[in-house]
PDB file of C-alpha atoms and ligand atoms in Angstrom:
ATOM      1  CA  UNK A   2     119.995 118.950  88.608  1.00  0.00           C
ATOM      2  CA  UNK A   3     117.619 118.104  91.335  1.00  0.00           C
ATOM      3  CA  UNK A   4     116.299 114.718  91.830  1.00  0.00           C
ATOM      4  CA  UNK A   5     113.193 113.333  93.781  1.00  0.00           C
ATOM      5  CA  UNK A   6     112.229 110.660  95.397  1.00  0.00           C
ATOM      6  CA  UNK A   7     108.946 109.045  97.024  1.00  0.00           C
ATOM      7  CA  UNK A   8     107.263 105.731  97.598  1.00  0.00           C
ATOM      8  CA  UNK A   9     103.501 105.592  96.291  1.00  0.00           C
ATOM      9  CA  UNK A  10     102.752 103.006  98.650  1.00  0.00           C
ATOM     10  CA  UNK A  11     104.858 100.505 100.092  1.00  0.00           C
ATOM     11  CA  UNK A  12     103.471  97.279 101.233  1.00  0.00           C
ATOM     12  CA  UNK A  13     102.516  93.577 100.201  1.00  0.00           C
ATOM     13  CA  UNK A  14      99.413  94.747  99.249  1.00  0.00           C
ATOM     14  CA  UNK A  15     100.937  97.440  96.724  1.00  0.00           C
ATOM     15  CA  UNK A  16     104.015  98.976  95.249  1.00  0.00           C
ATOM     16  CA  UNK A  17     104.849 101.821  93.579  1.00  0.00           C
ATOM     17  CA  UNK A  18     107.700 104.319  93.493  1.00  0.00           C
ATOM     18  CA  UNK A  19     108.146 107.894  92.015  1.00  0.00           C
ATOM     19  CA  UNK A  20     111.713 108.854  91.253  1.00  0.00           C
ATOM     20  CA  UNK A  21     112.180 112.570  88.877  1.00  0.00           C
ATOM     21  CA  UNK A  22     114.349 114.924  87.853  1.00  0.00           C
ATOM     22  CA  UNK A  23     113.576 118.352  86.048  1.00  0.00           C
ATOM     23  CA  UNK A  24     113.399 116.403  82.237  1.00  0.00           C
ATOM     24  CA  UNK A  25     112.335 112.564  83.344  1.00  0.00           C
ATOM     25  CA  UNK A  26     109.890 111.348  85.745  1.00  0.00           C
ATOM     26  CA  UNK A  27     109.205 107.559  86.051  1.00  0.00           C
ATOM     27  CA  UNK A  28     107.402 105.112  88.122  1.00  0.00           C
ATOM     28  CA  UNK A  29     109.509 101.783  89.696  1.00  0.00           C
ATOM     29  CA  UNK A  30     106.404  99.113  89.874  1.00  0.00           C
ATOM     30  CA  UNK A  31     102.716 100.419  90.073  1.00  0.00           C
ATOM     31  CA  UNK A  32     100.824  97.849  91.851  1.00  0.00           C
ATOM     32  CA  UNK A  33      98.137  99.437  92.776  1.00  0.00           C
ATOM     33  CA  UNK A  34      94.754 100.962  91.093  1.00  0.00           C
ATOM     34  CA  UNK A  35      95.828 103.883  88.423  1.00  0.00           C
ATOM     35  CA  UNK A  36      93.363 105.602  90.708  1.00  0.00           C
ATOM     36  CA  UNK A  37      95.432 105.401  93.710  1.00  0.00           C
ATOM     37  CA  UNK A  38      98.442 106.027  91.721  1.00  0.00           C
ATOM     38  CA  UNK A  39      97.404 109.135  90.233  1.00  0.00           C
ATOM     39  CA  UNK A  40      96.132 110.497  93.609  1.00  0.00           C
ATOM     40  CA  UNK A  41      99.087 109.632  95.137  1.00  0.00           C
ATOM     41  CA  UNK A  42     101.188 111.398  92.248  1.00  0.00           C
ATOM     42  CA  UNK A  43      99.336 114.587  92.708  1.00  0.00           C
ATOM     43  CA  UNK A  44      99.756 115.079  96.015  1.00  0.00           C
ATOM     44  CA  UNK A  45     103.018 115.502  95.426  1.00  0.00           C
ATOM     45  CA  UNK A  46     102.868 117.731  92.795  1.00  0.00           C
ATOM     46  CA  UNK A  47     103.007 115.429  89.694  1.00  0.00           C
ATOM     47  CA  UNK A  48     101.141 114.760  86.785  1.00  0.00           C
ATOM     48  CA  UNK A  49     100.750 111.502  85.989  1.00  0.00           C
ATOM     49  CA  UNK A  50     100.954 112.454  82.118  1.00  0.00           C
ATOM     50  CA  UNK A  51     104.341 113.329  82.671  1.00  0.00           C
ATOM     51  CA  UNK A  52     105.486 110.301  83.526  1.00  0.00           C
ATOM     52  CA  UNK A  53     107.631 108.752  81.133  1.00  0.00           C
ATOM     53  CA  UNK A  54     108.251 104.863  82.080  1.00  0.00           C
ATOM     54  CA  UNK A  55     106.932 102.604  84.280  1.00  0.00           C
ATOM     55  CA  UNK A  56     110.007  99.975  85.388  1.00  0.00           C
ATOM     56  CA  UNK A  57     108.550  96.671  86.888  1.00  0.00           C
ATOM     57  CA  UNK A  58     110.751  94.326  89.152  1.00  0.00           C
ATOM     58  CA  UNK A  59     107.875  91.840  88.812  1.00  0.00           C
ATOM     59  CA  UNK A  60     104.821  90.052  88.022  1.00  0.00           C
ATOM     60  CA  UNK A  61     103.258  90.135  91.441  1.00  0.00           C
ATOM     61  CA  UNK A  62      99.970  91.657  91.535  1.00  0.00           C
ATOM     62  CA  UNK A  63     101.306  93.735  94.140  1.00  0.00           C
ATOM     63  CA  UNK A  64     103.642  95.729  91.718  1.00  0.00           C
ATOM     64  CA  UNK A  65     101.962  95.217  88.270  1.00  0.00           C
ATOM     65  CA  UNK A  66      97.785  95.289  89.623  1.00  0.00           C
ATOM     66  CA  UNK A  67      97.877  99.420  88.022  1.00  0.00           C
ATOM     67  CA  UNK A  68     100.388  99.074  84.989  1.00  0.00           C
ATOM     68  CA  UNK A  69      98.203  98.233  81.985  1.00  0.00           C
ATOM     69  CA  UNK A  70      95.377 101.033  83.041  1.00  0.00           C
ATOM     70  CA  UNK A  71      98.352 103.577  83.450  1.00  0.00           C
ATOM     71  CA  UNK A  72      99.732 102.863  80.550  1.00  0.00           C
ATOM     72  CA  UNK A  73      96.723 102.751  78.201  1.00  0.00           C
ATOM     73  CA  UNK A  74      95.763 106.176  79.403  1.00  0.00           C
ATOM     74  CA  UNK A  75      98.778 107.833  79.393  1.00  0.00           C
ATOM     75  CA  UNK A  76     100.419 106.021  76.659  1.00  0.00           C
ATOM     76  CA  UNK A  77     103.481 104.891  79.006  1.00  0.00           C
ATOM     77  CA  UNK A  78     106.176 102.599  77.957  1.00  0.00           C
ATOM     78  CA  UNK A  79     106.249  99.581  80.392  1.00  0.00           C
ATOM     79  CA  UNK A  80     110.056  98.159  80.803  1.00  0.00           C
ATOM     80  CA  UNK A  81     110.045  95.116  82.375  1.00  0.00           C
ATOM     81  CA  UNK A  82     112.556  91.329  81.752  1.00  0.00           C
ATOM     82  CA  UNK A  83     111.060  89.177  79.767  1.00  0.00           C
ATOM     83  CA  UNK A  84     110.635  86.603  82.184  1.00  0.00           C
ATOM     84  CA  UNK A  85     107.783  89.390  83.697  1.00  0.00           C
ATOM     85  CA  UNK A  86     106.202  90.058  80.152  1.00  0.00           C
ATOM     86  CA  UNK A  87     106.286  86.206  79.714  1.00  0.00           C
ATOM     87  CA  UNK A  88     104.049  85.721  83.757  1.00  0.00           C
ATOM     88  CA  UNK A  89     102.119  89.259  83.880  1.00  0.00           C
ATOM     89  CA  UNK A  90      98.549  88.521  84.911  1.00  0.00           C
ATOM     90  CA  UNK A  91      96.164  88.563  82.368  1.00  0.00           C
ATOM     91  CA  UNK A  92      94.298  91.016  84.720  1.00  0.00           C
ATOM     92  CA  UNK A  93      97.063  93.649  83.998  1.00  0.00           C
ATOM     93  CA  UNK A  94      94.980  93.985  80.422  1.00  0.00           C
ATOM     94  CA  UNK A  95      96.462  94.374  76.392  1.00  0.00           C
ATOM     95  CA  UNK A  96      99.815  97.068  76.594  1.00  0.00           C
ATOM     96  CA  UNK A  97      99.990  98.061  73.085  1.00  0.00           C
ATOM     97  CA  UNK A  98     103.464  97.002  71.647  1.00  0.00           C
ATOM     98  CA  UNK A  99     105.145 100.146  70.950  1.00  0.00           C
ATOM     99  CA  UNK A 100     104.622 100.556  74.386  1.00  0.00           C
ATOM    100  CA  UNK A 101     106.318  96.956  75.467  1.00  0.00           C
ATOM    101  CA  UNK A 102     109.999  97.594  76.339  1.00  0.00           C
ATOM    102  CA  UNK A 103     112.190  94.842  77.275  1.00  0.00           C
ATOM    103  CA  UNK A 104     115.038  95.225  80.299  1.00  0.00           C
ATOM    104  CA  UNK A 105     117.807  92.643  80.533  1.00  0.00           C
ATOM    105  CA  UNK A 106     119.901  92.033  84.118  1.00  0.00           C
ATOM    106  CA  UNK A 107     123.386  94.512  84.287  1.00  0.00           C
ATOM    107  CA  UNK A 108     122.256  96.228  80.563  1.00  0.00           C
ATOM    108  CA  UNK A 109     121.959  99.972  81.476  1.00  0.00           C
ATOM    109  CA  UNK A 110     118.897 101.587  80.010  1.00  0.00           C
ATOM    110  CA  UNK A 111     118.774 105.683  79.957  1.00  0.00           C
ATOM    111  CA  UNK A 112     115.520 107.400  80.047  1.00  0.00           C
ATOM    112  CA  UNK A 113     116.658 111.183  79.211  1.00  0.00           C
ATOM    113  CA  UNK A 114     118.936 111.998  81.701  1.00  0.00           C
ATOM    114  CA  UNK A 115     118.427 109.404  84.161  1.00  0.00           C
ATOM    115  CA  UNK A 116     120.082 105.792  83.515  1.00  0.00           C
ATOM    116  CA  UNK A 117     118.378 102.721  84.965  1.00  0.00           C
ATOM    117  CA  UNK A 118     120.366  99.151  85.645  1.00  0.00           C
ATOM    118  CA  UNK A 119     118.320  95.953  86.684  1.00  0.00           C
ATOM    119  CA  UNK A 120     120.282  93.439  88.696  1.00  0.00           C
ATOM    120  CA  UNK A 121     118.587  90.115  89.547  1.00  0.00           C
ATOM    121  CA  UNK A 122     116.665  89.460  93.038  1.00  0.00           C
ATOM    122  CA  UNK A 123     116.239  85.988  94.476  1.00  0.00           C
ATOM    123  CA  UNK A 124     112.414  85.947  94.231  1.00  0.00           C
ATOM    124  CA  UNK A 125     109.891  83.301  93.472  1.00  0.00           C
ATOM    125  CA  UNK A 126     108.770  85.367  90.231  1.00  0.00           C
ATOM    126  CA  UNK A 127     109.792  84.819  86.424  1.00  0.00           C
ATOM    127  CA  UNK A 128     113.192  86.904  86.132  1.00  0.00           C
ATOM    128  CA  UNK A 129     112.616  89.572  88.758  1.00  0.00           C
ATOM    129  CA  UNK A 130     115.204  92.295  89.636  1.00  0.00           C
ATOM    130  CA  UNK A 131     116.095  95.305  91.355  1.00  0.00           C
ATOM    131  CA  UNK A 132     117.076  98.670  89.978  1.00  0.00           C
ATOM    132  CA  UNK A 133     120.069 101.025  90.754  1.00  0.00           C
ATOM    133  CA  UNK A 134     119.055 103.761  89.169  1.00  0.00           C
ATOM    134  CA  UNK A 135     121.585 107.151  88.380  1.00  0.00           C
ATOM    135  CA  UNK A 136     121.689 110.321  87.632  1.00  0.00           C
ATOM    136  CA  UNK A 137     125.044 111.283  87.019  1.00  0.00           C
ATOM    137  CA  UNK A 138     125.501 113.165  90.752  1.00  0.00           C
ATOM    138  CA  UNK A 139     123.862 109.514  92.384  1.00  0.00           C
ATOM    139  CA  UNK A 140     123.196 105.913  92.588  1.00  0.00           C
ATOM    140  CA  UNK A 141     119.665 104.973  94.044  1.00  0.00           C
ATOM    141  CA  UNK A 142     118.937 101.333  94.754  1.00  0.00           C
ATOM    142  CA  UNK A 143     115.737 100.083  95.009  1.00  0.00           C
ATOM    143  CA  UNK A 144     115.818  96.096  96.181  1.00  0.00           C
ATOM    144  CA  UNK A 145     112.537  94.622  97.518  1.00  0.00           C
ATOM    145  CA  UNK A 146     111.185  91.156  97.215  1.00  0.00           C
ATOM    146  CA  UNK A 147     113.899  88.882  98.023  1.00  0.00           C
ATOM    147  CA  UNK A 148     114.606  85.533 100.240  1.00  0.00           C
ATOM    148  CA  UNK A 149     118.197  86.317 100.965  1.00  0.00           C
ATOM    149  CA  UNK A 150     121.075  88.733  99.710  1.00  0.00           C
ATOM    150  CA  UNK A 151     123.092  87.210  96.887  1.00  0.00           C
ATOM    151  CA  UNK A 152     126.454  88.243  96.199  1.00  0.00           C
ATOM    152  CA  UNK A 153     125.116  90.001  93.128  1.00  0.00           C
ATOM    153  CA  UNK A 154     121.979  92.241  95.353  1.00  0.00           C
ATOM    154  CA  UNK A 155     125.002  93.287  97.630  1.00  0.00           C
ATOM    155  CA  UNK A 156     127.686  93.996  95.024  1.00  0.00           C
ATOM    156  CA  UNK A 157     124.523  96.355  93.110  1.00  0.00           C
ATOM    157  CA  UNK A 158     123.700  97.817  96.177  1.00  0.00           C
ATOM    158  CA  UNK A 159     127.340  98.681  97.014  1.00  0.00           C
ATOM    159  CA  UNK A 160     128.058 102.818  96.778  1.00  0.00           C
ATOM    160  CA  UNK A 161     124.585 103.679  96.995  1.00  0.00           C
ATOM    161  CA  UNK A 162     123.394 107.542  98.468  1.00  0.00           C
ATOM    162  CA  UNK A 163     120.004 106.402  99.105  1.00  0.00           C
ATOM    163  CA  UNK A 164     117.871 103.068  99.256  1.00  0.00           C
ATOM    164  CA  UNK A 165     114.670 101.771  99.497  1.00  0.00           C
ATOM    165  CA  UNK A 166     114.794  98.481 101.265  1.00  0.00           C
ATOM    166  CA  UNK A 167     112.748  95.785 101.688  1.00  0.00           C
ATOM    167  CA  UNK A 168     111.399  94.603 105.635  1.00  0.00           C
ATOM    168  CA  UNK A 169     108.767  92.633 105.010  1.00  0.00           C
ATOM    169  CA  UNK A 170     107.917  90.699 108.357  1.00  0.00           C
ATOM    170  CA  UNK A 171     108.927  90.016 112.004  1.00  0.00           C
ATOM    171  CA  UNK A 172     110.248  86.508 111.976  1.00  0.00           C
ATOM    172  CA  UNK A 173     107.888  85.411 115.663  1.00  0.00           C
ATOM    173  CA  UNK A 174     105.014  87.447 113.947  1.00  0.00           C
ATOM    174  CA  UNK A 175     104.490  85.388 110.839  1.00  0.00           C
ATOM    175  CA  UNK A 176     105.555  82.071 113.026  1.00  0.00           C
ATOM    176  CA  UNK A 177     103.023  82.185 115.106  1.00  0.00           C
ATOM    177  CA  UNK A 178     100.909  83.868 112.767  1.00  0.00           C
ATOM    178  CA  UNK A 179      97.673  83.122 111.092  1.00  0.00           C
ATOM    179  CA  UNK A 180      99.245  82.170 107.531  1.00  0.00           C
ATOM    180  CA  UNK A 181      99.178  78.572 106.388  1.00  0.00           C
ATOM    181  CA  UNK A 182     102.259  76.267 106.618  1.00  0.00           C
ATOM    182  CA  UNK A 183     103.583  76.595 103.672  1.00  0.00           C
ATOM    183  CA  UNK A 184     102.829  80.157 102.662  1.00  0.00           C
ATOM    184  CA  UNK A 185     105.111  80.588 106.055  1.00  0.00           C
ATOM    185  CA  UNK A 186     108.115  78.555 104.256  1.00  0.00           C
ATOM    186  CA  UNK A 187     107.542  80.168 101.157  1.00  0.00           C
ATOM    187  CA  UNK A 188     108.195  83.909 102.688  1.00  0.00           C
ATOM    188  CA  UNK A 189     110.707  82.613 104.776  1.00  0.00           C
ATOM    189  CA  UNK A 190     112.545  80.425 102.058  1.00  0.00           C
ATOM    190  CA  UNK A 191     115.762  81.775  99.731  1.00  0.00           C
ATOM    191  CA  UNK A 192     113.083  83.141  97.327  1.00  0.00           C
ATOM    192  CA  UNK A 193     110.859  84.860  99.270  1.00  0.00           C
ATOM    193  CA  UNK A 194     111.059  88.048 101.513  1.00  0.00           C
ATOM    194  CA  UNK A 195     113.592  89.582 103.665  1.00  0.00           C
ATOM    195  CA  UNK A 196     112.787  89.940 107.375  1.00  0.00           C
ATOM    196  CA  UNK A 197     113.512  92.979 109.554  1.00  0.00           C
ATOM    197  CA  UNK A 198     116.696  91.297 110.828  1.00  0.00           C
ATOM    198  CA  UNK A 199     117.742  90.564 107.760  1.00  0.00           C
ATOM    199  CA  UNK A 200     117.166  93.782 106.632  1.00  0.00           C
ATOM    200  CA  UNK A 201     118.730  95.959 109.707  1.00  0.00           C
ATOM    201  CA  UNK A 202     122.061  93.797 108.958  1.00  0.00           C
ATOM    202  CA  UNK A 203     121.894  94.642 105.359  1.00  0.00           C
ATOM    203  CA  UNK A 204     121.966  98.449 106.115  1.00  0.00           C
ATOM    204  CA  UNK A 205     124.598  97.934 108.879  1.00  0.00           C
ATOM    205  CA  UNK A 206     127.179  96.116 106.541  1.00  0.00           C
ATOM    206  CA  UNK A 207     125.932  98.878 103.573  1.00  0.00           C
ATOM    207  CA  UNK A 208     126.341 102.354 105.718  1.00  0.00           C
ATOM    208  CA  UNK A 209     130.049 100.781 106.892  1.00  0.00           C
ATOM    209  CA  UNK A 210     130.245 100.106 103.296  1.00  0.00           C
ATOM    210  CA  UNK A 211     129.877 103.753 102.344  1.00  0.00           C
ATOM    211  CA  UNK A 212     130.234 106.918 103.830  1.00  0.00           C
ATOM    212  CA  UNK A 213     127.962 108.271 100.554  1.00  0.00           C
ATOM    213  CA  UNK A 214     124.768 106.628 101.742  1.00  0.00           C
ATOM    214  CA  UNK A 215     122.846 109.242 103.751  1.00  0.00           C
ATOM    215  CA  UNK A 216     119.749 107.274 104.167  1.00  0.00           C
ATOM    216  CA  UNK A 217     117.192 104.236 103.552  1.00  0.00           C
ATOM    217  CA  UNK A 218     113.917 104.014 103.756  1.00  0.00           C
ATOM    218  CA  UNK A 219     112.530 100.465 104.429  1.00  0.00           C
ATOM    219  CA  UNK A 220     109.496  99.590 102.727  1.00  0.00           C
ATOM    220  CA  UNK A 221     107.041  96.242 101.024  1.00  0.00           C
ATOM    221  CA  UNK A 222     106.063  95.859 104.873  1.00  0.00           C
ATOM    222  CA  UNK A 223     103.575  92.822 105.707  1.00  0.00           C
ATOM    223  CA  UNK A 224     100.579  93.972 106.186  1.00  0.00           C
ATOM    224  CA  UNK A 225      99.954  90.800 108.944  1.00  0.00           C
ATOM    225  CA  UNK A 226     103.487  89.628 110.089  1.00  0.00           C
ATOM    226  CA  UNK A 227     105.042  93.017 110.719  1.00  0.00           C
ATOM    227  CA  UNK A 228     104.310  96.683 112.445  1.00  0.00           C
ATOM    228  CA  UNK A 229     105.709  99.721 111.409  1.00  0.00           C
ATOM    229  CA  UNK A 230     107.418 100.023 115.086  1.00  0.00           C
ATOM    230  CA  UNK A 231     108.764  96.265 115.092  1.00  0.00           C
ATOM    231  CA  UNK A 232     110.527  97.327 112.053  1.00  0.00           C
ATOM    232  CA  UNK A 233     112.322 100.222 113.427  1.00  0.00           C
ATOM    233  CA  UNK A 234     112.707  98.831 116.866  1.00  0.00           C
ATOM    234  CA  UNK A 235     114.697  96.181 114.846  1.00  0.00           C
ATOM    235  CA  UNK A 236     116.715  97.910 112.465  1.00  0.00           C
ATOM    236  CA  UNK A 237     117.524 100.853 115.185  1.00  0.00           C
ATOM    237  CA  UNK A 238     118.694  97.752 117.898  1.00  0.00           C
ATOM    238  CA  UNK A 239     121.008  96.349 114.961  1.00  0.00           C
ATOM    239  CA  UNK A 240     122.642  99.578 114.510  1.00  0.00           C
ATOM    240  CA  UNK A 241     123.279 100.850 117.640  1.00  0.00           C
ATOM    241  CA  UNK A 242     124.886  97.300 117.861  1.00  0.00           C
ATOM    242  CA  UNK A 243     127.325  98.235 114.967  1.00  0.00           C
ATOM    243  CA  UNK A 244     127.911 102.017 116.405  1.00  0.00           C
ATOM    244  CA  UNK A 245     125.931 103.253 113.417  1.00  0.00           C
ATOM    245  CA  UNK A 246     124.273 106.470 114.580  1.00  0.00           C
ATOM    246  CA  UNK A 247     120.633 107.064 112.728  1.00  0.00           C
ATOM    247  CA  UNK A 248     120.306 110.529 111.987  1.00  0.00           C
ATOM    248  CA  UNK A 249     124.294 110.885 111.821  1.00  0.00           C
ATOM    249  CA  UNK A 250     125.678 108.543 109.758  1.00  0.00           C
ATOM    250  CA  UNK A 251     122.508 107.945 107.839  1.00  0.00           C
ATOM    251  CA  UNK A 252     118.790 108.681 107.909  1.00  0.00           C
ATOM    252  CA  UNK A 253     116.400 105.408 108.647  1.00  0.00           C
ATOM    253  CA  UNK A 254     112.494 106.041 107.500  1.00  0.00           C
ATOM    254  CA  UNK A 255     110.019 103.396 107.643  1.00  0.00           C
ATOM    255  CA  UNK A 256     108.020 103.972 104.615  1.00  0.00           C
ATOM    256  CA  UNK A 257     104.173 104.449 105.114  1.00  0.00           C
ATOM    257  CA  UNK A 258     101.636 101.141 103.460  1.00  0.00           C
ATOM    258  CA  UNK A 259      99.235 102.730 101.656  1.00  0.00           C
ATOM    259  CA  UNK A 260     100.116 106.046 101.414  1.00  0.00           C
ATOM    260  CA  UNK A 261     102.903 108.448  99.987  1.00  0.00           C
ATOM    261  CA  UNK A 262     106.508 108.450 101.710  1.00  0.00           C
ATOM    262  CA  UNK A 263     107.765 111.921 102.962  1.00  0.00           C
ATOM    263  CA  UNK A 264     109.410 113.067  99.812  1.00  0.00           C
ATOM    264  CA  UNK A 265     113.076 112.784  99.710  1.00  0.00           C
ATOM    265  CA  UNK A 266     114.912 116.264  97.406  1.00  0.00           C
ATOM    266  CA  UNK A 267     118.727 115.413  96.007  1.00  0.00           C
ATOM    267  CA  UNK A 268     120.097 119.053  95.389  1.00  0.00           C
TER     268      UNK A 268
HETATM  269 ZN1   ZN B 320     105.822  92.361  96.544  1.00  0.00          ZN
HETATM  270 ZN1   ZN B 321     106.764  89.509  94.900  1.00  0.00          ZN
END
């Protein structure tokens, strides 16, 4: 069984990402237009009919602005806590109920042959999480949207093959940045995002962790407080630091904002 693996977009201003086997395909977030998504979808070679769930971490425009369209068009289930049903935007639109599905933290869910497990993110949102999601061969984490890492993000990202992390902003970029006092604290506080330091000593402790994880893309960049090379530069200094050798001991991808990822094949 061969599984798949792409980011939609990746950014604050929109998140989605495409994970598929032969028999399942599903969506992790889908914040942005259904246009977009669909677009995006096809150009690598997927229908968007086929899709069989949309999983959203959480309420955030940013990762919920294309799931009610999608999902009255298509007729896809939504899964999502129900702290996010509870806070979605009313601009997300009506979801018909047979269509509502509820996720709970560290309660596997199994769509066909793929099996889903939501573990709990330190975000200011209403019961957000993260998903490791398997497929029997591997464990894929995706973990974006937090302030810190809590014992319980590490311990779920722990024996992963492949993850998409988050590295949302340069720490001197969005202090001397353009972004109001406290929207500064709140993406630098315990429940807001993780900063390309942050994120580059994640990976280090994670790929000494495992010897299974070949690679990690890191993604939900800032748009204003963060450059695709600052993110790198970082990450690839904090490596090389450990004696972690990119390309060797695992792959490091900065995800592209607004448009699809390079697509990642698990033979
Ligand atoms: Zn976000
Ligand atoms: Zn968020």
């Amino acid at each position: 069984m061969s599984l798949k693996f792409a980011t939609i977009a990746s950014s604050s201003s929109g998140n989605s990402v495409y994970i598929g086997t032969e028999k399942t395909k599903i969506l992790i977030d889908a914040g942005l237009s259904g246009k977009k998504i669909q677009d995006g979808l096809k150009n690598i070679g997927v229908d968007c009919k086929d899709i069989d769930a949309i999983f959203v971490t959480h309420e955030h425009i940013d990762h919920v602005k294309g799931v009610g369209v999608l999902s009255r068009r298509f007729e896809i289930p939504v899964y999502a806590t129900s702290g996010t049903w509870m806070s979605m935007p009313e601009s997300v639109g009506c979801i018909k109920d047979k269509n509502k599905k509820y996720v709970y933290s560290s309660k596997k869910c199994i769509i066909n042959d793929i099996c889903l497990c939501p573990f709990s993110i330190p975000h200011d949102a209403n019961e957000p999480v993260g998903y490791s999601i398997y497929d029997g061969k591997r464990k894929i984490c995706v973990a974006t949207d937090m302030g810190h890492v809590t014992k319980e993000v590490l311990s779920s990202l722990e024996d992963s093959n492949f993850l998409l992390l988050e590295s949302n902003h340069d720490v001197d970029m969005l202090k001397n940045g353009s972004y109001p006092y406290n929207i500064k604290q709140r993406i630098l506080g315990k429940n807001g995002h993780l900063s390309n330091e942050t994120a580059g000593r994640l990976a280090a402790y994670l790929i000494k962790q495992s010897r299974n994880l070949k690679g990690i893309f890191f993604g939900h960049l800032s748009m204003e407080n963060n450059t695709p090379s600052k993110a790198y530069k970082t990450v690839e200094n904090i490596l090389k630091s450990e004696n972690i050798k990119i390309g060797h001991d695992a792959i490091v991808y900065i995800t592209p904002n607004s448009q699809v990822s390079k697509v990642v094949k698990f033979i």
